CSV table of C-alpha atoms in Angstrom, one decimal:
chain,number,residue,atom,x,y,z
A,1,MET,CA,-84.8,53.7,57.6
A,2,GLY,CA,-86.6,55.0,54.9
A,3,VAL,CA,-87.9,52.7,52.6
A,4,ALA,CA,-91.7,52.7,52.2
A,5,TYR,CA,-94.4,50.8,50.2
A,6,THR,CA,-97.3,52.0,48.4
A,7,GLY,CA,-98.7,48.9,47.2
A,8,THR,CA,-101.2,46.0,48.2
A,9,LEU,CA,-100.5,46.3,52.2
A,10,VAL,CA,-100.2,43.2,54.6
A,11,ARG,CA,-103.9,42.1,55.9
A,12,THR,CA,-103.8,39.1,57.7
A,13,GLY,CA,-101.7,37.6,60.5
A,14,GLU,CA,-100.1,35.2,58.1
A,15,GLU,CA,-99.1,37.4,55.9
A,16,ARG,CA,-97.4,39.3,58.8
A,17,ALA,CA,-95.7,36.0,59.7
A,18,THR,CA,-94.3,35.5,56.5
A,19,LEU,CA,-93.1,39.0,55.8
A,20,VAL,CA,-91.5,39.1,58.9
A,21,ARG,CA,-89.8,35.6,58.4
A,22,ARG,CA,-88.9,36.6,55.1
A,23,THR,CA,-87.3,39.6,56.3
A,24,TYR,CA,-85.1,38.6,59.2
A,25,GLY,CA,-83.9,35.6,57.0
A,26,LEU,CA,-83.0,38.2,54.4
A,27,VAL,CA,-81.5,40.3,57.1
A,28,PHE,CA,-79.5,37.7,58.5
A,29,ALA,CA,-78.2,36.3,55.3
A,30,SER,CA,-77.0,39.8,54.1
A,31,ILE,CA,-75.0,39.9,57.1
A,32,ILE,CA,-73.4,36.6,56.3
A,33,VAL,CA,-72.6,37.9,52.6
A,34,THR,CA,-71.2,41.0,53.9
A,35,ALA,CA,-68.7,38.9,56.1
A,36,ILE,CA,-68.0,37.2,53.0
A,37,GLY,CA,-67.0,40.4,51.4
A,38,VAL,CA,-64.9,41.4,54.1
A,39,SER,CA,-63.1,38.6,54.4
A,40,PHE,CA,-62.5,38.7,50.2
A,41,GLY,CA,-61.7,42.2,50.5
A,42,GLN,CA,-59.1,41.5,53.1
A,43,THR,CA,-57.2,38.8,50.9
A,44,GLN,CA,-57.1,41.3,48.2
A,45,PRO,CA,-54.9,44.5,49.3
A,46,GLY,CA,-55.1,46.0,46.2
A,47,LEU,CA,-58.8,46.1,46.1
A,48,MET,CA,-58.4,47.9,49.8
A,49,GLN,CA,-56.0,50.2,48.4
A,50,ALA,CA,-58.6,51.0,45.5
A,51,VAL,CA,-61.3,51.2,48.1
A,52,ILE,CA,-59.4,53.8,50.1
A,53,GLU,CA,-58.0,55.7,47.2
A,54,HIS,CA,-61.6,55.8,45.5
A,55,PRO,CA,-64.3,56.0,47.8
A,56,TRP,CA,-67.0,57.6,45.7
A,57,ILE,CA,-66.7,55.1,43.2
A,58,THR,CA,-67.0,52.5,45.3
A,59,MET,CA,-70.2,54.4,47.1
A,60,ILE,CA,-71.5,54.2,43.6
A,61,ALA,CA,-70.7,50.5,43.1
A,62,MET,CA,-72.7,49.7,46.6
A,63,PHE,CA,-75.6,51.9,46.1
A,64,ALA,CA,-76.3,51.3,42.3
A,65,PRO,CA,-77.7,47.3,42.9
A,66,LEU,CA,-79.2,48.6,46.4
A,67,TRP,CA,-81.3,51.1,44.2
A,68,MET,CA,-82.0,48.4,41.4
A,69,ALA,CA,-83.2,46.1,44.4
A,70,LEU,CA,-85.7,48.8,45.6
A,71,LYS,CA,-87.0,49.3,42.1
A,72,ALA,CA,-87.2,45.2,41.6
A,73,ARG,CA,-90.5,45.1,43.1
A,74,GLY,CA,-92.7,42.2,41.8
A,75,GLN,CA,-89.5,40.5,40.8
A,76,PRO,CA,-88.1,38.7,44.1
A,77,VAL,CA,-85.5,36.6,42.6
A,78,ARG,CA,-83.9,39.7,41.1
A,79,GLY,CA,-84.5,41.5,44.5
A,80,LEU,CA,-82.8,39.0,46.5
A,81,VAL,CA,-79.3,39.0,43.9
A,82,LEU,CA,-79.2,42.7,44.0
A,83,THR,CA,-79.8,42.7,47.4
A,84,PHE,CA,-76.8,40.3,48.0
A,85,VAL,CA,-74.5,42.2,45.2
A,86,PHE,CA,-74.9,45.1,47.4
A,87,THR,CA,-74.2,43.5,50.9
A,88,PHE,CA,-71.4,41.8,49.2
A,89,VAL,CA,-70.0,45.3,47.8
A,90,VAL,CA,-70.2,47.1,51.4
A,91,GLY,CA,-68.1,44.0,52.9
A,92,ILE,CA,-65.6,45.1,50.3
A,93,MET,CA,-65.9,48.8,51.1
A,94,ILE,CA,-65.5,48.3,55.3
A,95,SER,CA,-62.9,45.6,54.8
A,96,PRO,CA,-60.1,48.2,55.2
A,97,VAL,CA,-61.7,49.8,58.1
A,98,LEU,CA,-62.3,46.5,59.9
A,99,PHE,CA,-58.8,45.6,58.8
A,100,MET,CA,-56.9,48.6,60.6
A,101,ALA,CA,-59.3,48.3,63.3
A,102,GLU,CA,-58.2,44.8,64.2
A,103,ARG,CA,-54.2,45.3,63.4
A,104,ALA,CA,-54.4,48.2,65.9
A,105,ASN,CA,-57.1,46.4,68.6
A,106,PRO,CA,-57.1,42.8,67.8
A,107,GLY,CA,-60.4,41.0,68.7
A,108,ILE,CA,-62.4,44.5,68.8
A,109,THR,CA,-64.4,43.5,65.4
A,110,GLY,CA,-65.6,40.5,67.1
A,111,GLN,CA,-66.8,42.9,70.4
A,112,ALA,CA,-68.5,45.2,68.0
A,113,GLY,CA,-70.0,42.5,66.6
A,114,ILE,CA,-71.4,41.0,69.9
A,115,LEU,CA,-72.5,44.4,71.1
A,116,THR,CA,-74.4,45.2,67.8
A,117,LEU,CA,-76.3,41.8,68.1
A,118,SER,CA,-77.0,42.0,71.6
A,119,THR,CA,-78.3,45.7,71.1
A,120,PHE,CA,-80.3,44.4,68.2
A,121,GLY,CA,-81.8,41.7,70.2
A,122,VAL,CA,-83.0,43.9,73.2
A,123,LEU,CA,-84.4,46.8,70.7
A,124,SER,CA,-86.2,44.7,68.6
A,125,LEU,CA,-87.8,42.8,71.8
A,126,TYR,CA,-88.5,46.4,73.1
A,127,ALA,CA,-90.3,47.3,69.9
A,128,ALA,CA,-92.0,43.8,69.8
A,129,ALA,CA,-93.3,43.7,73.4
A,130,SER,CA,-94.3,47.6,73.7
A,131,LYS,CA,-97.7,49.0,72.8
A,132,ARG,CA,-96.6,52.1,72.0
A,133,ASP,CA,-97.1,53.9,68.8
A,134,PHE,CA,-93.4,54.8,67.4
A,135,SER,CA,-94.6,56.5,64.4
A,136,ALA,CA,-93.4,59.9,65.5
A,137,TRP,CA,-89.6,58.3,65.6
A,138,GLY,CA,-89.2,58.1,62.0
A,139,SER,CA,-89.3,61.9,61.3
A,140,PHE,CA,-87.5,62.5,64.4
A,141,PHE,CA,-84.5,60.4,64.2
A,142,ILE,CA,-84.1,61.0,60.1
A,143,VAL,CA,-83.8,64.6,61.3
A,144,GLY,CA,-80.8,63.5,63.7
A,145,LEU,CA,-79.3,61.2,60.9
A,146,TRP,CA,-79.0,64.5,58.9
A,147,VAL,CA,-77.8,66.4,61.8
A,148,LEU,CA,-75.4,63.8,62.2
A,149,ILE,CA,-74.4,63.9,58.4
A,150,ALA,CA,-73.9,67.8,58.4
A,151,THR,CA,-71.6,67.4,61.5
A,152,SER,CA,-69.3,64.7,59.8
A,153,LEU,CA,-68.9,66.4,57.2
A,154,LEU,CA,-67.8,69.3,59.2
A,155,ASN,CA,-65.6,66.9,61.2
A,156,PHE,CA,-63.9,65.6,57.8
A,157,PHE,CA,-62.2,69.1,57.6
A,158,PHE,CA,-61.3,69.6,61.1
A,159,GLN,CA,-60.4,65.9,62.3
A,160,SER,CA,-61.4,66.1,65.8
A,161,THR,CA,-60.9,62.8,68.0
A,162,ILE,CA,-63.3,63.7,70.4
A,163,THR,CA,-65.8,65.1,68.1
A,164,SER,CA,-65.6,61.8,66.0
A,165,LEU,CA,-66.3,60.1,69.6
A,166,TRP,CA,-69.5,62.0,70.1
A,167,ILE,CA,-70.5,61.5,66.7
A,168,ALA,CA,-70.4,58.0,67.0
A,169,GLY,CA,-72.2,57.5,70.1
A,170,ALA,CA,-74.8,59.9,68.4
A,171,THR,CA,-74.9,57.6,65.7
A,172,VAL,CA,-75.5,54.6,68.0
A,173,LEU,CA,-78.5,56.4,69.5
A,174,VAL,CA,-79.9,57.8,66.0
A,175,PHE,CA,-79.8,53.8,64.8
A,176,SER,CA,-81.0,52.5,67.8
A,177,GLY,CA,-84.0,54.9,67.6
A,178,LEU,CA,-84.3,53.8,63.6
A,179,LEU,CA,-84.2,50.1,64.4
A,180,VAL,CA,-87.0,50.4,66.6
A,181,PHE,CA,-89.0,52.4,64.2
A,182,ASP,CA,-88.3,49.9,61.3
A,183,THR,CA,-89.2,47.0,63.5
A,184,TRP,CA,-92.3,48.5,64.8
A,185,ARG,CA,-93.1,49.3,60.8
A,186,LEU,CA,-92.5,46.0,60.1
A,187,LEU,CA,-94.4,44.3,63.0
A,188,ARG,CA,-97.4,46.5,63.7
A,189,SER,CA,-98.0,49.1,61.3
A,190,GLY,CA,-99.0,47.6,58.2
A,191,GLN,CA,-96.9,50.0,56.0
A,192,TYR,CA,-95.4,46.9,53.9
A,193,GLY,CA,-96.7,44.5,51.6
A,194,PRO,CA,-96.8,40.7,51.8
A,195,ASP,CA,-93.9,40.2,49.5
A,196,ASP,CA,-92.1,43.4,50.3
A,197,TYR,CA,-89.3,42.1,52.3
A,198,VAL,CA,-86.5,43.2,50.4
A,199,PRO,CA,-86.9,47.1,51.6
A,200,ALA,CA,-88.2,46.2,55.1
A,201,ALA,CA,-84.7,43.9,55.2
A,202,VAL,CA,-82.7,46.9,53.8
A,203,ASN,CA,-83.9,49.0,56.1
A,204,ILE,CA,-82.9,46.8,59.3
A,205,TYR,CA,-79.6,45.9,57.5
A,206,LEU,CA,-78.7,49.6,57.1
A,207,ASP,CA,-79.8,50.5,61.1
A,208,LEU,CA,-77.3,47.1,61.9
A,209,LEU,CA,-74.4,48.3,59.6
A,210,ASN,CA,-74.4,51.9,61.2
A,211,MET,CA,-74.7,50.8,64.5
A,212,PHE,CA,-72.2,48.4,64.2
A,213,LEU,CA,-69.5,50.6,62.5
A,214,ALA,CA,-70.4,53.6,65.3
A,215,ILE,CA,-70.0,51.0,68.1
A,216,LEU,CA,-66.6,50.0,66.5
A,217,SER,CA,-65.5,53.6,66.3
A,218,LEU,CA,-66.4,54.0,70.3
A,219,LEU,CA,-64.3,50.9,71.2
A,220,GLY,CA,-61.5,51.6,69.2
A,221,GLY,CA,-61.6,55.4,70.6
A,222,GLY,CA,-61.8,54.3,74.0
A,223,ARG,CA,-58.7,52.0,73.8
A,224,ARG,CA,-56.7,54.7,72.1
A,225,ARG,CA,-57.2,56.7,74.9
């Protein structure tokens, strides 16, 4: 979404190809690690209950390794390990959500996953094939993200199902836009260094994660009506 690079930038086509290959490899490896975290969390009812009862502690446990991973430039092994710790904790954090969603609507997690990956493929191809300059999309959709956060906080107190569905739909749109922007930034903008695949992968991973959870919410809301 918003992690940038300020060191030596990619200058050759070979460097770009290496950066792209490593970035997408880390994205898909992170998805697998998250799935492992979900599976582990769902085998530990006490852990899932702790996640529900102590969300702030869970968030700190999740974002601490992410922050350290983004600070570990020039230390690729440390950056990778911390990224996988982060994505594993993400899996544990979302395991209660997926457990309850699957119990209410069997098969919904797989459907949300397929829709997310399909959307990812289409938007990535669009960003790669288009000759447009998507630089303005970053600030525009970041503003949209802050609006979503504010609206979600308000809805936390009012608990409106209809508003939740609208927020989920808007979340899909916002993170779709951010995914296009982050893909364009990776492929064309020259804003990353040749070995800066960790922040590039984290941006795309977070776009996919938020899209997946929003799509899951939309599918669940649609089935409850």
